[in-house]
XYZ file of C-alpha atoms in Angstrom:
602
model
C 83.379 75.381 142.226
C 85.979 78.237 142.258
C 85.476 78.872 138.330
C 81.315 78.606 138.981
C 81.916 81.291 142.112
C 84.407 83.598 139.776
C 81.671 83.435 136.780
C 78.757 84.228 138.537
C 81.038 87.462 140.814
C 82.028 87.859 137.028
C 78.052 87.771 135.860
C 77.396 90.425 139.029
C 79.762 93.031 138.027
C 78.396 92.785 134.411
C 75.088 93.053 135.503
C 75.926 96.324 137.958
C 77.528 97.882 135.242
C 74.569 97.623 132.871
C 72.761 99.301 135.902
C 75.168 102.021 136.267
C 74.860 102.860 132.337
C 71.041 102.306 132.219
C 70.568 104.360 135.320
C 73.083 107.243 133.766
C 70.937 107.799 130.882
C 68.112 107.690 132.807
C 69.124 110.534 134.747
C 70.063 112.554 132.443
C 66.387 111.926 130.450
C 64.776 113.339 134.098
C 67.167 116.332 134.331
C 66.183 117.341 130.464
C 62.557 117.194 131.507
C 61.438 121.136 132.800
C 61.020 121.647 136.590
C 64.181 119.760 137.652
C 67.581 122.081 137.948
C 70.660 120.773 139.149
C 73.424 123.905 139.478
C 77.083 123.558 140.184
C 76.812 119.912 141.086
C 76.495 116.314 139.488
C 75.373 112.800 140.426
C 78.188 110.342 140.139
C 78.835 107.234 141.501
C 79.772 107.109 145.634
C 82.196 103.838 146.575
C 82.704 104.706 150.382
C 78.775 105.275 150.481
C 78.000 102.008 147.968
C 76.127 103.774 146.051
C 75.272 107.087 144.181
C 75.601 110.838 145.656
C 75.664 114.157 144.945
C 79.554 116.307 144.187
C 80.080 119.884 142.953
C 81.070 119.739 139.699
C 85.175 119.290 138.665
C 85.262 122.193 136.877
C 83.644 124.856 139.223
C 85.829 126.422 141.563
C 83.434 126.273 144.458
C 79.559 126.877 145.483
C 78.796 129.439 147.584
C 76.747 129.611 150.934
C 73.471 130.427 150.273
C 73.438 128.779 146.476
C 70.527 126.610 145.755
C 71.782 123.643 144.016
C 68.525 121.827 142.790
C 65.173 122.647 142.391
C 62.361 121.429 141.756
C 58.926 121.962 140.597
C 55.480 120.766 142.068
C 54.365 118.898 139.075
C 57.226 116.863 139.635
C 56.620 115.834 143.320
C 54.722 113.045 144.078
C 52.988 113.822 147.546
C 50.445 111.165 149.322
C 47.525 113.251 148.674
C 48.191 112.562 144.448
C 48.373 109.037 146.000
C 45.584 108.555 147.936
C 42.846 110.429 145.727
C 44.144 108.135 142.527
C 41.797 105.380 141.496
C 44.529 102.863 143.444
C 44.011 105.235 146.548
C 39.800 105.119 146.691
C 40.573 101.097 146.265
C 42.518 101.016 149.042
C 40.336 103.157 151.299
C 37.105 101.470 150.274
C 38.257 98.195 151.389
C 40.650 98.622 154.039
C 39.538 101.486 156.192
C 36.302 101.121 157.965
C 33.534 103.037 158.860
C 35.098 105.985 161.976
C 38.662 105.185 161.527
C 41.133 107.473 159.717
C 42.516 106.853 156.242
C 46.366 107.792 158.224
C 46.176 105.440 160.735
C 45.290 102.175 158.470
C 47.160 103.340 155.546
C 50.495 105.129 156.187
C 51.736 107.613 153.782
C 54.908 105.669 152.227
C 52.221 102.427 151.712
C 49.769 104.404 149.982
C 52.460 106.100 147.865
C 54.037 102.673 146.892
C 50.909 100.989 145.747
C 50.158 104.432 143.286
C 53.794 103.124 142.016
C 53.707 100.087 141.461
C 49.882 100.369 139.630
C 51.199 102.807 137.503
C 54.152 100.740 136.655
C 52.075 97.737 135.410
C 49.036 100.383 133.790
C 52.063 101.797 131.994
C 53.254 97.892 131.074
C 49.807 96.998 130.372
C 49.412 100.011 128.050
C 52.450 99.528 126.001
C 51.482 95.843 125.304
C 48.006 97.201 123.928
C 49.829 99.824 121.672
C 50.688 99.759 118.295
C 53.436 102.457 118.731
C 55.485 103.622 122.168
C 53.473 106.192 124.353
C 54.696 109.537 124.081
C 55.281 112.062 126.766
C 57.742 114.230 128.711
C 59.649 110.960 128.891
C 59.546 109.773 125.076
C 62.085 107.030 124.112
C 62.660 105.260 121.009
C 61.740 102.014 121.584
C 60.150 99.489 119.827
C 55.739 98.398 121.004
C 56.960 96.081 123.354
C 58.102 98.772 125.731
C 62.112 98.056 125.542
C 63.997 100.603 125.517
C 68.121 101.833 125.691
C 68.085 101.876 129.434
C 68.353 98.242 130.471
C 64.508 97.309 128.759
C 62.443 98.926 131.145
C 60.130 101.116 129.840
C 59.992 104.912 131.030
C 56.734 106.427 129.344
C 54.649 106.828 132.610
C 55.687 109.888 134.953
C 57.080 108.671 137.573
C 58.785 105.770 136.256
C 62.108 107.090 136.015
C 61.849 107.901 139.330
C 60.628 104.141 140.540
C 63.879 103.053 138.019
C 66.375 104.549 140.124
C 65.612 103.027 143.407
C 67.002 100.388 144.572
C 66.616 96.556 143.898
C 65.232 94.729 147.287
C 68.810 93.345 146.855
C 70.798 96.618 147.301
C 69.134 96.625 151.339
C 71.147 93.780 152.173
C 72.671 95.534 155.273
C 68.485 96.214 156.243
C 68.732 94.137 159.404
C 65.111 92.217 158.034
C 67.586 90.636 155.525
C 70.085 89.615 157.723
C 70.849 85.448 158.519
C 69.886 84.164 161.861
C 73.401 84.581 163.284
C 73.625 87.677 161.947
C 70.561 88.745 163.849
C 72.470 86.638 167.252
C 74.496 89.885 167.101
C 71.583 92.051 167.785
C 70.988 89.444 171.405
C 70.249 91.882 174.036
C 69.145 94.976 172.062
C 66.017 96.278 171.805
C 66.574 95.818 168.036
C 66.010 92.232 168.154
C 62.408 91.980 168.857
C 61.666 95.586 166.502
C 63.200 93.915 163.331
C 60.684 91.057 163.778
C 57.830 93.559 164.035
C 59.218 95.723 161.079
C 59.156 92.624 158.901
C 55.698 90.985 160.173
C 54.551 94.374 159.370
C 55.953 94.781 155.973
C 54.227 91.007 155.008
C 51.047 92.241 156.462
C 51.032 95.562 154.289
C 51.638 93.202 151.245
C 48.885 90.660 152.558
C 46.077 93.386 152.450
C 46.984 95.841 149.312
C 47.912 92.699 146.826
C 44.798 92.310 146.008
C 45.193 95.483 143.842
C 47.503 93.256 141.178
C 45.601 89.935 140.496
C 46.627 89.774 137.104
C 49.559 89.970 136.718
C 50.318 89.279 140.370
C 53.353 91.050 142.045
C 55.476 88.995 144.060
C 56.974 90.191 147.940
C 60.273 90.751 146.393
C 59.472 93.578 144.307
C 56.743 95.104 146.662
C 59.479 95.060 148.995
C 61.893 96.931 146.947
C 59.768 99.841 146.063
C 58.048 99.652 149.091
C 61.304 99.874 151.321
C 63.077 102.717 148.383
C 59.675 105.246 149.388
C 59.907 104.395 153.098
C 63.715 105.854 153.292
C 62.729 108.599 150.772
C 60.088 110.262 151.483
C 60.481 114.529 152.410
C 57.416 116.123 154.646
C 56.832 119.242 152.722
C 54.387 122.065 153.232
C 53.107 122.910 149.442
C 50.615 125.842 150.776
C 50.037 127.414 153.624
C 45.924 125.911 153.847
C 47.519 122.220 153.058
C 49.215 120.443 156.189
C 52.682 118.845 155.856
C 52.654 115.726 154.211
C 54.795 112.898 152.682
C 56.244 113.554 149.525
C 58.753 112.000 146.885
C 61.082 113.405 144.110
C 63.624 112.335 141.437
C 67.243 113.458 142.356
C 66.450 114.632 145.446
C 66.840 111.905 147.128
C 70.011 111.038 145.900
C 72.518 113.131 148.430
C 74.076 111.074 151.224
C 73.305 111.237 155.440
C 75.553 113.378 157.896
C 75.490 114.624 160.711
C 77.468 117.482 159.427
C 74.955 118.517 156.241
C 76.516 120.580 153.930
C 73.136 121.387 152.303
C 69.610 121.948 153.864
C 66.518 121.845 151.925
C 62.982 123.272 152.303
C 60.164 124.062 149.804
C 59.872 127.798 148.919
C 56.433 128.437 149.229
C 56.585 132.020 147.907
C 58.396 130.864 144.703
C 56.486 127.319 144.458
C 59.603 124.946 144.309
C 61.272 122.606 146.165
C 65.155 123.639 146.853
C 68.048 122.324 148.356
C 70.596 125.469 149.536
C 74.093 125.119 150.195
C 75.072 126.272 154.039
C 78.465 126.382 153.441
C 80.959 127.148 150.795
C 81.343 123.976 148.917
C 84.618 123.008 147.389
C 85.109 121.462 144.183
C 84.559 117.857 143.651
C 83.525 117.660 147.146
C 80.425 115.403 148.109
C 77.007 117.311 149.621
C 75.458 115.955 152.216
C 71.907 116.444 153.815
C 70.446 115.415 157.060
C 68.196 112.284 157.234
C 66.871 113.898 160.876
C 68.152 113.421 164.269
C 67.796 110.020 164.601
C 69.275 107.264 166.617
C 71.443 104.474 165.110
C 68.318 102.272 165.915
C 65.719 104.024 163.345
C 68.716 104.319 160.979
C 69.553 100.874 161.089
C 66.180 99.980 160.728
C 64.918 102.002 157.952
C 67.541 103.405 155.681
C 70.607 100.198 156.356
C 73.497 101.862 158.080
C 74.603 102.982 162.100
C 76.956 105.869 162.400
C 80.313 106.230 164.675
C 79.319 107.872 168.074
C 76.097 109.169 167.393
C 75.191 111.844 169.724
C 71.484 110.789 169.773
C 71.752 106.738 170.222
C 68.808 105.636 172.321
C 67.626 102.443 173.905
C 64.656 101.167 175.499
C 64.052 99.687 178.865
C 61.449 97.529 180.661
C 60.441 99.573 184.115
C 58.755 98.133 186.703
C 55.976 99.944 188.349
C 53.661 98.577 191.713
C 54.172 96.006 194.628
C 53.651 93.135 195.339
C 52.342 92.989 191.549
C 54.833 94.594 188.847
C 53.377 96.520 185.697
C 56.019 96.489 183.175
C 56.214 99.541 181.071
C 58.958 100.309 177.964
C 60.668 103.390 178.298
C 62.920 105.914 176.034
C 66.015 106.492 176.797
C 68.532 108.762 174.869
C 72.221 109.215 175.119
C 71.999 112.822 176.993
C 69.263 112.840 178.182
C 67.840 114.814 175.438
C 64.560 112.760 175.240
C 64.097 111.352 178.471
C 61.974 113.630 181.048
C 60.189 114.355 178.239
C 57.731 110.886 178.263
C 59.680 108.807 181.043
C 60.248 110.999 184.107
C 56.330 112.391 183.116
C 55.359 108.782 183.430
C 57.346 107.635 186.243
C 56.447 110.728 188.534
C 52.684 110.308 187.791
C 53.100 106.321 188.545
C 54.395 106.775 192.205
C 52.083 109.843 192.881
C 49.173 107.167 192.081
C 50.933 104.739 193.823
C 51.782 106.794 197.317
C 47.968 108.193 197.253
C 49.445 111.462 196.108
C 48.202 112.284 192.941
C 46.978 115.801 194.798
C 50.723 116.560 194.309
C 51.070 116.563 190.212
C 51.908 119.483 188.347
C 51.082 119.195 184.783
C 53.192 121.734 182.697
C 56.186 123.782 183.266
C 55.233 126.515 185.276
C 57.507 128.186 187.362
C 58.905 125.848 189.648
C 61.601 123.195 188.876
C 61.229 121.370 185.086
C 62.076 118.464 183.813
C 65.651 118.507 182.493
C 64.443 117.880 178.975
C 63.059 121.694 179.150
C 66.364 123.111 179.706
C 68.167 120.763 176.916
C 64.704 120.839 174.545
C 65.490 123.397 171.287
C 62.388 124.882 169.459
C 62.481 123.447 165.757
C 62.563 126.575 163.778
C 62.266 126.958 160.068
C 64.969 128.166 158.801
C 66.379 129.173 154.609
C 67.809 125.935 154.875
C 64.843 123.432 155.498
C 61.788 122.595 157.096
C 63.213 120.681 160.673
C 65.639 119.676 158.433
C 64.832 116.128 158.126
C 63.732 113.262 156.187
C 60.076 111.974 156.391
C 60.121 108.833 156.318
C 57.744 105.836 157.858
C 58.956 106.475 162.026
C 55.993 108.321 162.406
C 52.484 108.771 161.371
C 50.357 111.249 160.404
C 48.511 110.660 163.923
C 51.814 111.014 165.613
C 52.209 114.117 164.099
C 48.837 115.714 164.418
C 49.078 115.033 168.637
C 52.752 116.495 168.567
C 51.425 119.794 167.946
C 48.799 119.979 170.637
C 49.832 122.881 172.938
C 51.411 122.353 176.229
C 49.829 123.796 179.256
C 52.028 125.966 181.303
C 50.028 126.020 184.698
C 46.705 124.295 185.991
C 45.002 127.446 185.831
C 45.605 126.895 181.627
C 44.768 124.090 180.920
C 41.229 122.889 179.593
C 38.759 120.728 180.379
C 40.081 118.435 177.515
C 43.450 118.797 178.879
C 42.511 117.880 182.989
C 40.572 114.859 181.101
C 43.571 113.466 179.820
C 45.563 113.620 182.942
C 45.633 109.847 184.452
C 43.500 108.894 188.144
C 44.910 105.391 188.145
C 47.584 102.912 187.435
C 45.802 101.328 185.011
C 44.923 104.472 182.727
C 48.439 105.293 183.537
C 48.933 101.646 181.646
C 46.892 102.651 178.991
C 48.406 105.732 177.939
C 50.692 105.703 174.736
C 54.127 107.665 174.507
C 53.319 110.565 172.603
C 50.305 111.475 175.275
C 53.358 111.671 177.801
C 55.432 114.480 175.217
C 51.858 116.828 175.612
C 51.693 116.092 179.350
C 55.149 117.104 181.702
C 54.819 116.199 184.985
C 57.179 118.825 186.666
C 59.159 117.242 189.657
C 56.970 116.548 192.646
C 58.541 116.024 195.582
C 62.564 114.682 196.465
C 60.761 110.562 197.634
C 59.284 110.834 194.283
C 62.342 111.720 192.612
C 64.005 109.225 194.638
C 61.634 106.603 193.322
C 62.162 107.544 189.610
C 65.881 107.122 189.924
C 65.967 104.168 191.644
C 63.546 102.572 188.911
C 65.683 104.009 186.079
C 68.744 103.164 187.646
C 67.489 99.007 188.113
C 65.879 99.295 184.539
C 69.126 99.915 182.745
C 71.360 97.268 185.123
C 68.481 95.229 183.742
C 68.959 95.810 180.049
C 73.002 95.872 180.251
C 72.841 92.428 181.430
C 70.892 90.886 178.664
C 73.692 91.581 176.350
C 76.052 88.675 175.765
C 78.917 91.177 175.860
C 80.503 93.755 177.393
C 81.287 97.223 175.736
C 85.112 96.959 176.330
C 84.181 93.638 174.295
C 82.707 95.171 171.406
C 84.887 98.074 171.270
C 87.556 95.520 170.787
C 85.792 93.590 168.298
C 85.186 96.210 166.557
C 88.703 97.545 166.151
C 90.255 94.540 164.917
C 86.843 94.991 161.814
C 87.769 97.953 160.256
C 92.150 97.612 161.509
C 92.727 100.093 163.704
C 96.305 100.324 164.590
C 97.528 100.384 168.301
C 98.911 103.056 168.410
C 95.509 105.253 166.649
C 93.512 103.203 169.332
C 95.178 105.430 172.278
C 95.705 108.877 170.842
C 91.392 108.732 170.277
C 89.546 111.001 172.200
C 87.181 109.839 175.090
C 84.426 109.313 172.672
C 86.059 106.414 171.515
C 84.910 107.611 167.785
C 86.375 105.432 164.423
C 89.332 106.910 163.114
C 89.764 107.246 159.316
C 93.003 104.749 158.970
C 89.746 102.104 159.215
C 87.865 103.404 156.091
C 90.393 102.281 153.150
C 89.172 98.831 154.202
C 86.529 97.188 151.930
C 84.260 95.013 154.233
C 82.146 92.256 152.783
C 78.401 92.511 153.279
C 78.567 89.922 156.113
C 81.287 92.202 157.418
C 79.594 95.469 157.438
C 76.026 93.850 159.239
C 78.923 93.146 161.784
C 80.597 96.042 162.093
C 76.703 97.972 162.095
C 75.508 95.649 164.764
C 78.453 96.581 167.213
C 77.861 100.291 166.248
C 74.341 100.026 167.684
C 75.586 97.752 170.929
C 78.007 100.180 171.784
C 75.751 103.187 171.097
C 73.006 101.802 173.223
C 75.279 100.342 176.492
C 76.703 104.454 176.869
C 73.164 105.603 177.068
C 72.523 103.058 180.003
C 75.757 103.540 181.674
C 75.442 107.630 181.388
C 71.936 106.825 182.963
C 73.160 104.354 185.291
C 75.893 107.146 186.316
C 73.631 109.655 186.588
C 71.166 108.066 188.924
C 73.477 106.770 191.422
C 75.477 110.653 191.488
C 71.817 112.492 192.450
C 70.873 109.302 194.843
C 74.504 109.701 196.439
C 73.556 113.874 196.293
C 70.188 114.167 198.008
C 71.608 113.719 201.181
C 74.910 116.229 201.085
C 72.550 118.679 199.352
C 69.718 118.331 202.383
C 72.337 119.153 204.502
C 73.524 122.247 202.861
C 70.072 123.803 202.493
C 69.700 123.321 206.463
C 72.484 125.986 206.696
C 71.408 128.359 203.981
C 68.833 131.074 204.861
C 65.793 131.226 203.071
C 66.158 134.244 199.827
C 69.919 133.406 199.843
C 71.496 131.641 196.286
C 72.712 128.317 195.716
C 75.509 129.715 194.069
C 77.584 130.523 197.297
C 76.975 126.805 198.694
C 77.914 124.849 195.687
C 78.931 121.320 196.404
C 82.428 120.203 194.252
C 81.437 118.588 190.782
C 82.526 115.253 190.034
C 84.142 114.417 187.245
C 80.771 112.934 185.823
C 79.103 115.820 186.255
C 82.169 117.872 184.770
C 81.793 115.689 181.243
C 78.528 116.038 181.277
C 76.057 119.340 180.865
C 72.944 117.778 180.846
C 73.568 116.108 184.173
C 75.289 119.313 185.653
C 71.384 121.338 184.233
C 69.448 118.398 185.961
C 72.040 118.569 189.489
C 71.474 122.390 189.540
C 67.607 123.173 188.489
C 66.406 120.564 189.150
C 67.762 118.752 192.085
C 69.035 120.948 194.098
C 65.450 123.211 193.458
C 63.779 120.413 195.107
C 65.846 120.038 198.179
C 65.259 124.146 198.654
C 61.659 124.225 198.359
C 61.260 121.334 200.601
C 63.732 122.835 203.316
C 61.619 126.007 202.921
C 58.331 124.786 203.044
C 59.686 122.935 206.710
C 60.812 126.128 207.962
């Protein structure tokens, strides 16, 4: 058994090596082709990343800020548009989408771009098998009628399948938590993750369910619809081509090759006065040193989920919690929450404020918008996304979202009743049960500023039980995982107490090579311990403004009205000296609300 194990590791590092070398000249085929222009850098291989990335080349000194380091051409971006008005696209909008509903919502972007793959991967097969002689094209190769060639005997005569060669097997997303074993997915008991990676797979076998009927003969299995499905998924870019064309979901050879972090060293955007696609440096880059973009600001949730990996104290972990709204019978309702508070007014306050003003009779009493008075606290923390040199929002595209999703996130908000429209005063809720109805991204269009200090009251108290709720489901505490994960990646005693209060992974644990059941471990206590500070920073911050109301009512009896809150400041705790966000939400929003209502008595 030991000599059958140490021939078939023996058979897998063969096998990967092939890869490497068939992948290698395939690269270098697509950077010979015109429209793709790599500068100062190469692809080699990435061990701490398992995979390949992007470095500035050995023998330049260094890449300046400002330098772009690849471009590339339109012809050589595949968008979903080239997808969906190909002969597989009308197919799959002739049968699947009925008669009123949009092509978006029934066939996402990455879908639509994954069946135009894999049809022109078997047109491409099916044409070389008809041939006398190889095709010939930007990608000619020397191989013999059957399609063979030097790299590894797949063929490369269509466009785009270089491109489709260099993703990854459906093997190489073995840390994908879809893939994981049944007690690997024990580890995820408690998170919110457990129940999404069963609707992320049901999904993905109900996508290949309704487009297989595109490859009868020959038929393609699950396995490789999955790879190529799951490869455009994590690489798809949302690029603006034109200024008459919306943005939309594209993909690209090379360009998807640099690494995730939340430090990028390179942005990228799509240059829309020179027609290319261009990833700039934003700092001076050293030589030999790895570039990194940004995947978007995303939790260790959608990263886990989509792309196979959790990072070390991400600063925007999020969970989600089951509220309970209405007595004696309980509406459940689940909530965002993010780690400070960047997200949360933003859809759960909105919704929790409207819920009790329905429920207390008071629904007189909600102020849609921003205004003037007191805003949610996601209004002070919110920044605009601006376009910058560097990159459109500087983030990936991938599957998270829809195009519907994206359409309703760029309806205006309404600053004042006065502004909004008829459309807009249609949309606002006049019961619990439309309240029900409504779906997340209606609350990001509609902000309920705060209404009154019981209704704020209310909303804390709800949060407050909600994530008690959802910290006891886990089998664990967060001491408990800390600890487990220290003694995963070795961390030495005395590293564990010189860390900082973010508790973050110190390097000493990197040298150690994990196995893959390993790493799914060490990725699943990642996101428990992510997730268990967002509800214990929530859980923190409602009981500090519950335990506040009271001092601060008694304060504002003593202040005259037109004097500041400045002179009459209460002394900060030492949660509210860690935190920023909760200090912005204590001081414009709180303590706004106990002034106006002690005014408004006087």
């Amino acid at each position: 058994l030991e000599i059958e194990g140490a021939e078939r590791e023996m058979s897998a590092n063969v096998k990967a090596l092939d890869r490497q070398k068939s992948d290698a000249e395939v690269i270098k085929k697509v950077l010979q082709s015109p429209g793709i222009k790599l500068d100062g850098v190469e692809i080699a291989y990435a061990p701490e990343m398992g995979g390949r990335g992007i470095y500035v080349r050995k023998d330049v000194p260094h890449v300046e800020k400002g330098t772009r380091i690849l471009t590339i051409t339109p012809e050589n971006i595949l968008t979903e548009t080239i997808a969906r008005e190909s002969e597989t696209g009308k197919k799959l909008l002739q049968k699947l989408v009925k008669d009123g509903e949009a092509p978006g919502d029934v066939i996402s972007a990455p879908l639509a771009i994954t069946c135009y793959l894999i049809s022109e991967t078997m047109q491409n097969r099916k044409r070389v098998r008809e041939a006398k002689e190889p095709l010939q094209n930007d990608y000619e190769s020397s191989a013999e009628s059957n399609g063979e060639n030097s790299a590894g005997g797949r063929e490369i005569h269509s466009k785009w399948n270089p491109m489709v060669h260099l993703y990854p097997t459906v093997d190489q997303f073995g840390t994908l938590p879809i893939f994981w074993t049944k007690e690997e997915k024990g580890w995820l008991q408690g998170s919110s993750m457990e129940s999404t990676t069963k609707k992320r797979l049901k999904r993905l076998r109900d996508e290949y369910r309704q487009v297989r009927f595109l490859w009868e003969n020959p038929k393609i299995s699950l396995k490789k619809f999955l790879g190529i499905r799951l490869s455009v998924g994590s690489r798809c870019f949302g690029v603006t081509l034109n200024h008459s064309c919306p943005s939309q979901s594209a993909c690209m050879p090379i360009a998807d090759m640099p690494n995730h972090s939340l430090k990028n060293s390179v942005g990228w955007t799509f240059d829309r006065d020179q027609n290319v696609f261009a990833m700039t440096s934003k700092r001076r880059l050293k030589s030999g040193e790895q570039v990194f973009i940004s995947y978007g600001k995303k939790p260790n949730c959608d990263l886990l989920l989509h792309y196979g990996f959790c990072i070390s104290n991400n600063p925007r972990d999020a969970v989600f919690v089951d509220a309970y709204i209405g007595f004696p019978i309980c509406r459940k309702r689940t909530v965002l929450l993010s780690r400070h508070g960047q997200q949360v007014p933003t859809a759960t306050f909105t919704f929790l404020r409207m819920a009790f003003c329905i429920l207390t009779g008071r629904q007189e009493r909600v102020r849609i918008g921003e205004g003037k008075g007191p805003r949610p606290l996601a209004a002070f923390l919110r920044r605009k996304v601006k376009k910058n040199k560097f990159g459109e929002e500087g983030s990936h595209d991938s599957d998270t979202e829809s195009d519907t999703e994206k359409d309703r996130r760029k309806v205006r908000m309404a600053t004042s009743w006065e502004k909004l429209s008829d459309d807009d005063v249609k949309r606002v809720p006049k019961s619990l049960d439309e309240l029900m109805r409504m779906k997340d991204i209606e609350f990001k269009t509609l902000r309920c500023a705060p209404v009154s200090i019981e209704n704020e009251r209310m909303v804390l108290m709800t949060l407050s039980q909600a994530c008690k709720r959802a910290l006891q489901r886990y089998p664990t505490t967060i001491e408990q995982d800390k600890k487990l994960r220290d003694e995963l990646v070795e961390i030495p005693e005395n590293e564990k107490c010189a860390r900082s209060g973010e508790d973050e992974e110190t390097d000493s644990g990197k040298g150690k090579v994990l196995s893959l059941h390993e790493v799914r471990k060490l990725f699943a206590l990642r996101l428990r311990i992510g997730e268990k500070r967002v509800l214990k920073w929530h859980i923190d911050l409602c009981d500090h403004v519950l335990g506040s109301f009271e001092s601060l009512q008694r304060e504002s009896k003593s202040l005259k009205e037109g004097s500041t809150t400045g002179e009459h400041r209460t002394k900060a705790s030492s949660f509210l000296k860690k935190s920023s966000a909760a200090r912005t939400y204590m001081e414009k929003v709180v303590r706004n609300l106990v002034l106006r209502e002690g005014r408004s008595k006087t």
